[in-house]
Coordinates of C-alpha atoms in Angstrom, one line a residue:
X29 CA 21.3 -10.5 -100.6
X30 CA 23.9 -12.3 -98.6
X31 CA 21.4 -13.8 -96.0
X32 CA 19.7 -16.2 -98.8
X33 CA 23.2 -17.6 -99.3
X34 CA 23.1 -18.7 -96.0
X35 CA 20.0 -19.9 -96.5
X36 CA 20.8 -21.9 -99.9
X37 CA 23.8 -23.7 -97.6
X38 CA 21.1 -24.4 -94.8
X39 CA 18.7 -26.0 -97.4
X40 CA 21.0 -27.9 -99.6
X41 CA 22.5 -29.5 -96.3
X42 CA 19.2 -30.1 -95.0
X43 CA 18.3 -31.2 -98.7
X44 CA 21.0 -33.9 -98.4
X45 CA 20.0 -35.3 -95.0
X46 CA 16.4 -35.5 -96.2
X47 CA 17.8 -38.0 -99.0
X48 CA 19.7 -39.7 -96.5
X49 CA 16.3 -40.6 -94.6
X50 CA 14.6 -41.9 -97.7
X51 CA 17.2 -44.4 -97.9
X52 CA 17.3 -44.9 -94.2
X53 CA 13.2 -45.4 -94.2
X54 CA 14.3 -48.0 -96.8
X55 CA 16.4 -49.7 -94.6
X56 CA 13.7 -49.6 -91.6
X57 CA 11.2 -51.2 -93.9
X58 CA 12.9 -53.9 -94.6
X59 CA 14.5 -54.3 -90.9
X60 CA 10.7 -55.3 -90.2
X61 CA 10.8 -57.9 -92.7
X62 CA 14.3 -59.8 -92.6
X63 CA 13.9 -63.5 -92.4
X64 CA 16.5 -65.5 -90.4
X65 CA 19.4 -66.1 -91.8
X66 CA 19.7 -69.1 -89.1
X67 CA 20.8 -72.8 -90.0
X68 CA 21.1 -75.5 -87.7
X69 CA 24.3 -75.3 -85.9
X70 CA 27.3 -78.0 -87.0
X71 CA 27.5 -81.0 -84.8
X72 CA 30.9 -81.5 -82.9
X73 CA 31.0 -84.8 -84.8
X74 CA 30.6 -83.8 -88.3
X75 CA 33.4 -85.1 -90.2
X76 CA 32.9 -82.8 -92.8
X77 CA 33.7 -79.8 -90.8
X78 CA 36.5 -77.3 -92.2
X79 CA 39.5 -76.2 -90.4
X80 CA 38.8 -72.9 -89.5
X81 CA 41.9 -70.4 -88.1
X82 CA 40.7 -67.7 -85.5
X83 CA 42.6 -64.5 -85.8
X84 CA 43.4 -62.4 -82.7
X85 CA 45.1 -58.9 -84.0
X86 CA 46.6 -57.5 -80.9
X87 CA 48.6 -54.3 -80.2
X88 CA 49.4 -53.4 -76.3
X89 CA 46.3 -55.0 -74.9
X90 CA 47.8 -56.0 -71.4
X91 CA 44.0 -55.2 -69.6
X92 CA 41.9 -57.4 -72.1
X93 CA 44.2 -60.1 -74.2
X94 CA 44.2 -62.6 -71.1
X95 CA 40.3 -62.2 -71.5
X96 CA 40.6 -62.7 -75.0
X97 CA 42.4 -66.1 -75.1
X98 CA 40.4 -67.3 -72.9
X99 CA 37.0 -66.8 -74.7
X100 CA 38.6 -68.0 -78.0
X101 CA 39.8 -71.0 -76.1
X102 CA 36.0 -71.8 -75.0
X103 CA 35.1 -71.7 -79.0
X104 CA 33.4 -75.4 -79.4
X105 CA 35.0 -76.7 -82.8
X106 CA 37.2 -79.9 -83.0
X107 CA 40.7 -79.0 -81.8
X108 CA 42.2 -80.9 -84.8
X109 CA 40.4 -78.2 -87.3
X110 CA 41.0 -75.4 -85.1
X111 CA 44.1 -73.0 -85.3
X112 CA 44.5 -69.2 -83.5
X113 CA 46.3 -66.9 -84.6
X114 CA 47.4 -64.2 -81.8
X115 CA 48.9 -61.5 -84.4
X116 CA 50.6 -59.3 -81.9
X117 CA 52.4 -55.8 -82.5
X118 CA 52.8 -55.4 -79.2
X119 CA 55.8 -53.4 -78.1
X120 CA 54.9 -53.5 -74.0
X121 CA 54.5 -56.6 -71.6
X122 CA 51.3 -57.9 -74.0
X123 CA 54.1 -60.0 -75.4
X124 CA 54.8 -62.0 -72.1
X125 CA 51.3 -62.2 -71.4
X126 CA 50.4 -63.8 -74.1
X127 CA 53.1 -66.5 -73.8
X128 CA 51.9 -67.1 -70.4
X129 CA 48.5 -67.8 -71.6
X130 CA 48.8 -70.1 -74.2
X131 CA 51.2 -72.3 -71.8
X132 CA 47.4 -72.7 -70.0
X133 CA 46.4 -74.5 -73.4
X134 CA 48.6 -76.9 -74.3
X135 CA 45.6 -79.1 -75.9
X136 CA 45.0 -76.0 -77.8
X137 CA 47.3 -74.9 -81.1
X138 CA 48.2 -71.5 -80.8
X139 CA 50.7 -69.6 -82.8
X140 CA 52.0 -66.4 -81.4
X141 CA 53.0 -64.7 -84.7
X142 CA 54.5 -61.1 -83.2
X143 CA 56.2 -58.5 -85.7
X144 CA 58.0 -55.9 -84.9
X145 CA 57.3 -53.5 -87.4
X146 CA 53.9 -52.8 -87.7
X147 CA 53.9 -52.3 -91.3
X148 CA 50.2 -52.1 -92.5
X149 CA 48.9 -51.9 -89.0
X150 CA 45.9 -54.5 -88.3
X151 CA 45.1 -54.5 -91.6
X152 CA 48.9 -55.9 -92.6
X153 CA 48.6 -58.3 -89.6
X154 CA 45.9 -59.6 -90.9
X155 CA 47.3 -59.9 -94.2
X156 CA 50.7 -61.4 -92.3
X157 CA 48.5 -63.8 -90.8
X158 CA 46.4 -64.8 -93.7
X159 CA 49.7 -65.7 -95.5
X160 CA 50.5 -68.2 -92.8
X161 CA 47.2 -69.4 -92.3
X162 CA 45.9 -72.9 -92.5
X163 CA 41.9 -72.6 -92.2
X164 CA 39.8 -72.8 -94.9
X165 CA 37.6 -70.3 -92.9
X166 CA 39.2 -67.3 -90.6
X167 CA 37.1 -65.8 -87.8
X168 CA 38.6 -62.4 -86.4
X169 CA 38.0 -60.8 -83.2
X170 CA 39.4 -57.8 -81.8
X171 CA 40.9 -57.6 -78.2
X172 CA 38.1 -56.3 -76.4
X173 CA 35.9 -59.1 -77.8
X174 CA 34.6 -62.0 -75.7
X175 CA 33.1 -64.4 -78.5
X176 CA 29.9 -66.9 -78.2
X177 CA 31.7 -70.0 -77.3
X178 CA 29.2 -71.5 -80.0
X179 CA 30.4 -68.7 -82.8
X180 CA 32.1 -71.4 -85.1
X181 CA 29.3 -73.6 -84.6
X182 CA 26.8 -71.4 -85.3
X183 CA 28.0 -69.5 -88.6
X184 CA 30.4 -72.1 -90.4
X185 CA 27.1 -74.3 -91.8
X186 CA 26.3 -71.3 -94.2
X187 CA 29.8 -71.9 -95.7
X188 CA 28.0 -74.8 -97.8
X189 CA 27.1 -72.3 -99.9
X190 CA 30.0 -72.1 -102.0
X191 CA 28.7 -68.2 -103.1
X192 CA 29.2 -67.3 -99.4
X193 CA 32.5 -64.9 -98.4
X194 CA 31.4 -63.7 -94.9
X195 CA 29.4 -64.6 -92.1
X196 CA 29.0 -61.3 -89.3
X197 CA 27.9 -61.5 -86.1
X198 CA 26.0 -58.6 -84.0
X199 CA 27.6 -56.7 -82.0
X200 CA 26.7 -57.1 -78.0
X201 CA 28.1 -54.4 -75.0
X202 CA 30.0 -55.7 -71.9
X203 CA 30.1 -52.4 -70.5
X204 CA 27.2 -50.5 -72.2
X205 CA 25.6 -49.5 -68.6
X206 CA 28.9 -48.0 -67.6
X207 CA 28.4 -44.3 -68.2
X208 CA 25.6 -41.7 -70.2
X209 CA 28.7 -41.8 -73.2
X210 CA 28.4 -46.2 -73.5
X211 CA 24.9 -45.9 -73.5
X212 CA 24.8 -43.8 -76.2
X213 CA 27.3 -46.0 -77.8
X214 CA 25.0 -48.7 -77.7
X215 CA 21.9 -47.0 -78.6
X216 CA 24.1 -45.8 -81.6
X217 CA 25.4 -49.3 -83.1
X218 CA 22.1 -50.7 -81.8
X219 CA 20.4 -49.1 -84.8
X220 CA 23.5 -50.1 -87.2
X221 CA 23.5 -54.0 -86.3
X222 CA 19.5 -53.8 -86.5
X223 CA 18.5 -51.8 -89.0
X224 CA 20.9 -51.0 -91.3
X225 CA 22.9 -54.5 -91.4
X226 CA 19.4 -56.4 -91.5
X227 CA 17.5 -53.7 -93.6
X228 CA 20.4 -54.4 -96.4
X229 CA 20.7 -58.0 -95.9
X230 CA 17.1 -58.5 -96.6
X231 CA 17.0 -56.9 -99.7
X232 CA 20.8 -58.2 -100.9
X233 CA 22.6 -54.6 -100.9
X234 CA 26.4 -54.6 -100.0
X235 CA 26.5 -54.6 -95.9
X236 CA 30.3 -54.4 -94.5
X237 CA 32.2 -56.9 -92.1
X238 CA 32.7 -54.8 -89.5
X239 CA 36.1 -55.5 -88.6
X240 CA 36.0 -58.2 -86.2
X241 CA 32.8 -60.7 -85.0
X242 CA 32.8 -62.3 -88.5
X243 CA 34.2 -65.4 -90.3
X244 CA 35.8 -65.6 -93.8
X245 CA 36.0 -67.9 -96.5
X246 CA 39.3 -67.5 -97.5
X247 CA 39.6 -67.9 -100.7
X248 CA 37.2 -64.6 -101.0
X249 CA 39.8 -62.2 -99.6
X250 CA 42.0 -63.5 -101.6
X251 CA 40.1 -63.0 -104.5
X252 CA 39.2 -59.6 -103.4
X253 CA 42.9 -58.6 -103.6
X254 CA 43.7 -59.6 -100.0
X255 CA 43.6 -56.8 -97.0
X256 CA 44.8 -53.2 -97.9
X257 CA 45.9 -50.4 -95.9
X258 CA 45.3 -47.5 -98.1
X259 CA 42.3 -47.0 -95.8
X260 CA 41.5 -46.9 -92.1
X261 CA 39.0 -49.1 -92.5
X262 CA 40.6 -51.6 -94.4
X263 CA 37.1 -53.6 -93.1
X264 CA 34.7 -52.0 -95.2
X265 CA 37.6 -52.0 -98.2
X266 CA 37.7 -55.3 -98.5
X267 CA 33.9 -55.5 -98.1
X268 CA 33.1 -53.6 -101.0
X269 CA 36.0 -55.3 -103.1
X270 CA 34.3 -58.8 -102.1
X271 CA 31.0 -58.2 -102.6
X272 CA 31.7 -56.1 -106.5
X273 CA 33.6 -59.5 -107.0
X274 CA 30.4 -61.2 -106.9
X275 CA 30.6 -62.8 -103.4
X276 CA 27.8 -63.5 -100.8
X277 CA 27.5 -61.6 -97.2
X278 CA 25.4 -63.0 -94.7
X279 CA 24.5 -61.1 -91.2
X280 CA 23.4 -63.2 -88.1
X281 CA 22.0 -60.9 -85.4
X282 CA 21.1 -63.4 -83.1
X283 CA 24.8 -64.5 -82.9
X284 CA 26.2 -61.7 -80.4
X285 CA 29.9 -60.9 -80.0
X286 CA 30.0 -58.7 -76.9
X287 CA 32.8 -56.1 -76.7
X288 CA 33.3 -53.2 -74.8
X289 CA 33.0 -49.5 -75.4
X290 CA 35.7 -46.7 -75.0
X291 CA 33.9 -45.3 -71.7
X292 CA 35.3 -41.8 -71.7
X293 CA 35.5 -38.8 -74.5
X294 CA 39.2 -39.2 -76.0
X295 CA 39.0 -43.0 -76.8
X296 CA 35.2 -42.4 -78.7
X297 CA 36.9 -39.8 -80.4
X298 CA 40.0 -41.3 -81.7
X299 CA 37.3 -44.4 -82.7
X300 CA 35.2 -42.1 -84.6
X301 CA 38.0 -40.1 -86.3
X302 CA 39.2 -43.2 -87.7
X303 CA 35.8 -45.0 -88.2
X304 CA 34.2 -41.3 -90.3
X305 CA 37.6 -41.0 -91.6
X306 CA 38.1 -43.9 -93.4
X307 CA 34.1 -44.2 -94.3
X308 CA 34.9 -41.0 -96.5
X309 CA 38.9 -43.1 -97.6
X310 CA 36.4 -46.2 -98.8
X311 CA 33.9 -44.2 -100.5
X312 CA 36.4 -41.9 -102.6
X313 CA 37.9 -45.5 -103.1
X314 CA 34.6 -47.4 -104.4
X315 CA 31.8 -45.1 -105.0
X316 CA 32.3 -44.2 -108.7
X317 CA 32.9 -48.2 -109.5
X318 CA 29.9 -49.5 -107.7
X319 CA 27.7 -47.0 -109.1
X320 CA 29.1 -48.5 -112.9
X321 CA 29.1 -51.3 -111.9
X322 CA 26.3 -54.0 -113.1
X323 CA 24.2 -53.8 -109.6
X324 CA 20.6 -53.3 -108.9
X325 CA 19.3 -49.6 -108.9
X326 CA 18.6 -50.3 -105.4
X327 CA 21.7 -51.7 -104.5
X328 CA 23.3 -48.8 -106.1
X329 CA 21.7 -46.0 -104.2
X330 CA 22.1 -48.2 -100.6
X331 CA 25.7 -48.4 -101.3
X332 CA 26.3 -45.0 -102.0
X333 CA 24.0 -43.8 -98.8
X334 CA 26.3 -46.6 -97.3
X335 CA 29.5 -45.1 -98.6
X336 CA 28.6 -41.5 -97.9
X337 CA 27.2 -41.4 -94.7
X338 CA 29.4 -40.0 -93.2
X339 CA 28.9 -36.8 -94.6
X340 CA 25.6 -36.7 -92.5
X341 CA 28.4 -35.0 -90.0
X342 CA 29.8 -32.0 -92.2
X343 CA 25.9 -31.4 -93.5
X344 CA 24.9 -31.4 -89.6
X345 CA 27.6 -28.5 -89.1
X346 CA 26.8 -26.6 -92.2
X347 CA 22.8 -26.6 -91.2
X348 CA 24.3 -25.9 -87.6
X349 CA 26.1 -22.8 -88.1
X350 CA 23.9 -21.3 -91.3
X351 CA 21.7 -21.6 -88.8
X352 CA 22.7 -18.8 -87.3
X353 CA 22.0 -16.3 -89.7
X354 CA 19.2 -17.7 -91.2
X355 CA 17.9 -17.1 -87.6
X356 CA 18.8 -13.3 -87.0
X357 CA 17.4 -13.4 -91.0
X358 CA 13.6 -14.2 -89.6
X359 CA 14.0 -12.0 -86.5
X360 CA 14.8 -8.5 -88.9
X361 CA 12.0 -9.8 -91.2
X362 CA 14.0 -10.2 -93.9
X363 CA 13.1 -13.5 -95.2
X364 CA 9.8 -14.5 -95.7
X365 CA 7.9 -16.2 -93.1
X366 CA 6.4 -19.0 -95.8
X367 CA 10.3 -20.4 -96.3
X368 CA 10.2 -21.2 -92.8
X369 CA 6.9 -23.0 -93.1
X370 CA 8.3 -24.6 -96.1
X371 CA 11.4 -25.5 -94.1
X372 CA 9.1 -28.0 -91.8
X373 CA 9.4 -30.8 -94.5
X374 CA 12.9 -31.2 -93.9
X375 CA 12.0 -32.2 -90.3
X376 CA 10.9 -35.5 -91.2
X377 CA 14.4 -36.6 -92.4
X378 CA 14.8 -36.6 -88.5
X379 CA 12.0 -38.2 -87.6
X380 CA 12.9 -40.8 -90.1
X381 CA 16.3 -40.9 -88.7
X382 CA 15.1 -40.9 -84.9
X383 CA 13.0 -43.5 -85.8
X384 CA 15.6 -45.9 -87.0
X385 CA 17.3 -45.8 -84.0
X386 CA 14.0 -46.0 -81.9
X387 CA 12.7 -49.3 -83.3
X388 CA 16.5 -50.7 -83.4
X389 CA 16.9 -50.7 -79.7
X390 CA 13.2 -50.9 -78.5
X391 CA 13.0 -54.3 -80.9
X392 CA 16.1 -55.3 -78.5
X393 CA 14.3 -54.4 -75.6
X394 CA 11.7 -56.6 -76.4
X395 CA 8.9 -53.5 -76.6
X396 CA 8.7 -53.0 -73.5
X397 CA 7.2 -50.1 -71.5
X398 CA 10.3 -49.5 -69.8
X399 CA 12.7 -49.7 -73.1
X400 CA 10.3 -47.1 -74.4
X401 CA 10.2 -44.9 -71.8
X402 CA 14.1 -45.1 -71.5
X403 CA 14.7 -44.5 -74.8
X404 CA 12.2 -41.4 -74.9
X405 CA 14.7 -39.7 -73.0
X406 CA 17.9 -41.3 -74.8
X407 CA 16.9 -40.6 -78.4
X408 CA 17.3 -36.5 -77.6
X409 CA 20.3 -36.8 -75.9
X410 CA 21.8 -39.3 -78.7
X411 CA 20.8 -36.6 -80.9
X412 CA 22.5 -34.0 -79.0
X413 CA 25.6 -35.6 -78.7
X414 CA 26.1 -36.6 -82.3
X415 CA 25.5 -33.1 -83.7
X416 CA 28.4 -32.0 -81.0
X417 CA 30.5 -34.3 -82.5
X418 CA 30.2 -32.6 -86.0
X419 CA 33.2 -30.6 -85.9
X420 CA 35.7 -33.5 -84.9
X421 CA 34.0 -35.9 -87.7
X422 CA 33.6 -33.0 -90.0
X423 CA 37.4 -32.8 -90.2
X424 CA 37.7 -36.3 -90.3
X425 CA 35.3 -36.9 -93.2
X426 CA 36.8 -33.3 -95.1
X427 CA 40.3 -35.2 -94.6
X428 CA 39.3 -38.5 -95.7
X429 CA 37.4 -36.5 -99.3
X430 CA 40.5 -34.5 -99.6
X431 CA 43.5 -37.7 -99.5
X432 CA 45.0 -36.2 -96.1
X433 CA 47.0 -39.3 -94.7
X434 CA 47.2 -40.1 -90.9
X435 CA 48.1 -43.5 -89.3
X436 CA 45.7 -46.0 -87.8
X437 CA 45.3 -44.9 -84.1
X438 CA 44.0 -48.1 -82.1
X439 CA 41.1 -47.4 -79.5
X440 CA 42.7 -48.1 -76.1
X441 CA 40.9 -51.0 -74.6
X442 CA 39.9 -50.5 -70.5
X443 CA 38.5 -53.8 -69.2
X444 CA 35.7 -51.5 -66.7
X445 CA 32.4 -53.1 -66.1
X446 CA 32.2 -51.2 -62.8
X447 CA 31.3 -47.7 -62.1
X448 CA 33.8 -47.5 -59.4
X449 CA 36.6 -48.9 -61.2
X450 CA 38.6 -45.7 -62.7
X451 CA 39.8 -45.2 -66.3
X452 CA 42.7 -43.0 -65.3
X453 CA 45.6 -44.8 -64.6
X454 CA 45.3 -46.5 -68.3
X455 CA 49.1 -47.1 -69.6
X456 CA 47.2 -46.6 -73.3
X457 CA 44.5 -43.6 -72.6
X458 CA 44.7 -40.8 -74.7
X459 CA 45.2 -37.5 -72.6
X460 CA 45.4 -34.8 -75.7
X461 CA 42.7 -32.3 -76.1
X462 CA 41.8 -31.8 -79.9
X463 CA 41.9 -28.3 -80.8
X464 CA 38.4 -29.2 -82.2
X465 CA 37.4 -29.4 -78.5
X466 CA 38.0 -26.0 -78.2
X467 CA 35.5 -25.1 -81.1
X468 CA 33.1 -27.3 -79.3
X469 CA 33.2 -25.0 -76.1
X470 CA 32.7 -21.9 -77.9
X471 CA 29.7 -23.4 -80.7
X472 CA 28.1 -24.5 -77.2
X473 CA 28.3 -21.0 -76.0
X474 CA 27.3 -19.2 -79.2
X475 CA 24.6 -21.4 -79.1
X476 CA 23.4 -20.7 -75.8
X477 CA 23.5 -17.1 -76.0
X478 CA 21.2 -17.5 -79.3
X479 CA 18.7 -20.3 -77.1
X480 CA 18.8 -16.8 -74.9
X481 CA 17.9 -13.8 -77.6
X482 CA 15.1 -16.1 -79.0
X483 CA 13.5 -16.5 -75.3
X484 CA 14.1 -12.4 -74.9
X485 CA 12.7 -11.8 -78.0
X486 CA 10.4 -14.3 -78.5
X487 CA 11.6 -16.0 -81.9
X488 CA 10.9 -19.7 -80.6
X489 CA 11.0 -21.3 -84.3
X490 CA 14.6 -23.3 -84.3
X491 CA 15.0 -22.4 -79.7
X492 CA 14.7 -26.5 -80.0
X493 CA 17.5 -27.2 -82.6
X494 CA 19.9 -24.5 -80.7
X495 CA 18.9 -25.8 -77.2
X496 CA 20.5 -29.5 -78.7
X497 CA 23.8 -27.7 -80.6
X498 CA 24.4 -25.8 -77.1
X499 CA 24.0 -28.8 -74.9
X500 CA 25.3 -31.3 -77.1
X501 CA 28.7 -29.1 -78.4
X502 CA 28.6 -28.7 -74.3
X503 CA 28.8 -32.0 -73.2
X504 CA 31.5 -33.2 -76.0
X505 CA 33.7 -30.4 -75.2
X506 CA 33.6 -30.7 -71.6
X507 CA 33.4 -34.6 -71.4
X508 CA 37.0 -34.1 -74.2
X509 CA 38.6 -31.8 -71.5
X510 CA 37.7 -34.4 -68.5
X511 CA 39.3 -37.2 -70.2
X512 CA 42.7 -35.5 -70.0
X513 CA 42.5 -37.6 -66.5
X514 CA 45.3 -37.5 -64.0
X515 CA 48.6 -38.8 -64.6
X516 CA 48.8 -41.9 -64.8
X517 CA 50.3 -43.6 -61.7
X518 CA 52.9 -46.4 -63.9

């Protein structure tokens, strides 16, 4: 009968996430027991101390790069080992703001290296950059990025260890209070920079430099092949080539690179297309050789939950809309009431899931009674939100399986800290609508009409799980329409 089809797809997907959690429980038992990875920090006067190069890939950042060159010129290192790098595509006035601001530092050696061609994108930049390059070490932070002005002090000590190829820092939020959207930005990563980077750390699995916020030894990318751009994220590439070369990673959480987060729909979009995306390029890429490859069992199956999560998002939309029928199928009595009860052991997958995120950001919070309570209420929406985000990832992870090419879109950078500051008149925000927006709107409205039949009829079994797909589809399509915006006013 066709309806158990349905139901094999809702089972095997929820099969799938259940696995996931297993590895994700994994992950949150070792989070509770990583040790430091702290050393004493280097001493100004250490004679000993490399010459480190601090890369700054820029591409029409006229709102944050002044802010940018300002916090890498705070960096406490020796200015005699200390080079930056401002690798600038720019094709707007970012160019002549930069040369404004290095004439601030003239104590300071800056080299503006600008191309115009971006060939590559960031990750030939980088590569651009890397040629020219004079450190020993190179530290790279993004545009949005206000580093620790200890950063160099703090991370270049574990570079003794000649096994070491990277050192990443935790990610912190300038602007995480800004709106519902950066909050759940923040609860999200929260649970990535906690659990998942420490969780791995601990036990020596492969964790990923996460594209800016870390230092390199540079003779590891190098012998990793050097940056690629067959990917978009050309990051967790050369990660994966490193650490199968046999090179170190090291994660410092309590070294925090704040940063800010797209604030409105169209920006967190274009980041997750090309975050999910190339998640699904890398593990096509890498999968098949880690798992051959002469690693640990465990390090095996952590790298391929790793390399494959982002599949969570097309299994979240195949449970979402088999669903459906599986649904109607318990209502007309034609499947058996004990599958449903069966069907309960696939809820702890979320629990374990919920609870990654819960212990990431109350551990942050310090435990306290009103992190908890806050992220009570944040968890469901977090929750909500990513499932309405399934179809828009879904057809970035299916293109990223499949080989579909697209170029690197950058996330426009705002500068807002302040709720009364306006996103709006952005020279760089992104005003198309995704036709996946519109599938959003109508999911949302399917799924509220079904949250409606199982109150009229009284089928409360999945009224939760609908009640989330309707208001979570909701708020992603409206929140995509809203960031059309008005037009910008120059």
């Amino acid at each position: 009968m066709w309806i158990y089809l349905f139901l094999g797809v809702y089972g095997l997907a929820m099969t799938f996430i259940l696995l996931y959690s297993f590895a994700q429980a994994n992950l949150l038992w070792h989070f509770f027991r990583f040790k430091k990875n702290t050393v004493p920090p280097a001493s100004l006067l250490d004679p000993d101390l490399p010459k480190v190069t601090v890369q700054l890939p820029v591409f029409n950042e006229k709102y944050v790069v002044q802010r940018l060159i300002d916090a890498v010129c705070r960096l406490e290192y020796p200015a005699e080992k200390l080079e930056i790098q401002i690798l600038d595509d720019s094709t707007d006035e970012t160019f002549d703001l930069v040369q404004t601001a290095i004439r601030d530092y003239p104590e300071i050696h800056i080299r503006h290296l600008h191309r115009k061609i971006r060939t590559g994108f960031k990750a030939g930049a980088l590569k651009e950059g890397l040629a020219r390059a004079s450190g020993e070490l190179l530290a790279i932070f993004d545009a949005d990025f206000v580093p620790d002005p200890k950063f160099l002090l703090k991370t270049v000590p574990h570079f003794t260890d000649k096994k070491i190829g990277m050192v990443q820092s935790r990610w912190g939020h300038l602007n995480e209070d800004y709106s519902l959207f950066t909050r759940l930005q923040a609860f999200a990563l929260d649970a990535h920079f906690m659990v998942e980077q420490m969780g791995r750390n601990a036990q020596q699995a492969f964790i990923n430099f996460n594209g800016t916020g870390g230092i390199w030894r540079k003779s590891c990318i190098l012998d990793a092949g050097d940056w690629e751009a067959d990917t978009l994220t050309e990051d967790l590439d050369l990660s994966y080539r490193a650490q199968q070369k046999g090179w170190k990673f090291l994660y410092r959480p309590d070294v925090v690179s704040p940063a800010e987060l797209p604030p409105v729909m169209s920006a967190i979009k274009s980041q997750q297309f090309r975050w999910t995306k190339g998640g699904a390029e890398c593990a096509v890429k890498h999968l098949k050789q880690v798992l051959k490859g002469p690693f640990s069992f465990a390090v095996k199956i952590h790298a391929a939950a790793h390399l494959l999560n982002s599949l969570l998002f097309i299994a979240i939309l195949l449970v979402s809309l088999s669903s459906l029928p599986v649904w109607w199928g318990f209502y007309k009595g034609l499947i058996p009431a004990e599958f449903f009860q069966a069907a309960a052991l696939f809820l702890v997958g979320f629990v374990v899931i919920a609870a990654v995120y819960f212990f990431a950001n109350l551990q942050l919070a310090g435990y306290s009674r009103k992190g908890f309570f806050r992220y009570l209420w944040e968890l469901p929406v977090f929750l909500s939100v990513s499932m309405g985000l399934s179809v828009h990832n879904g057809q970035a992870v299916w293109e990223g399986l499949t080989g579909i090419k697209s170029p690197f879109i950058r996330t426009p950078k705002y500068n807002l800290k302040e709720k009364d500051l306006g996103w709006f008149a952005n020279a760089y925000h992104l005003r198309n609508v995704p036709a996946t927006s519109y599938v959003e709107g109508v999911l949302a409205l399917i799924f509220l009409l079904v949250v409606g039949l199982s109150i009229y009829t009284g089928t409360y079994e999945m009224i939760l799980f609908h009640g989330m797909l309707a208001s979570g589809f909701g708020m992603v399509s409206l929140a995509s329409f809203r960031s059309m915006g008005r037009p910008a006013s120059g």
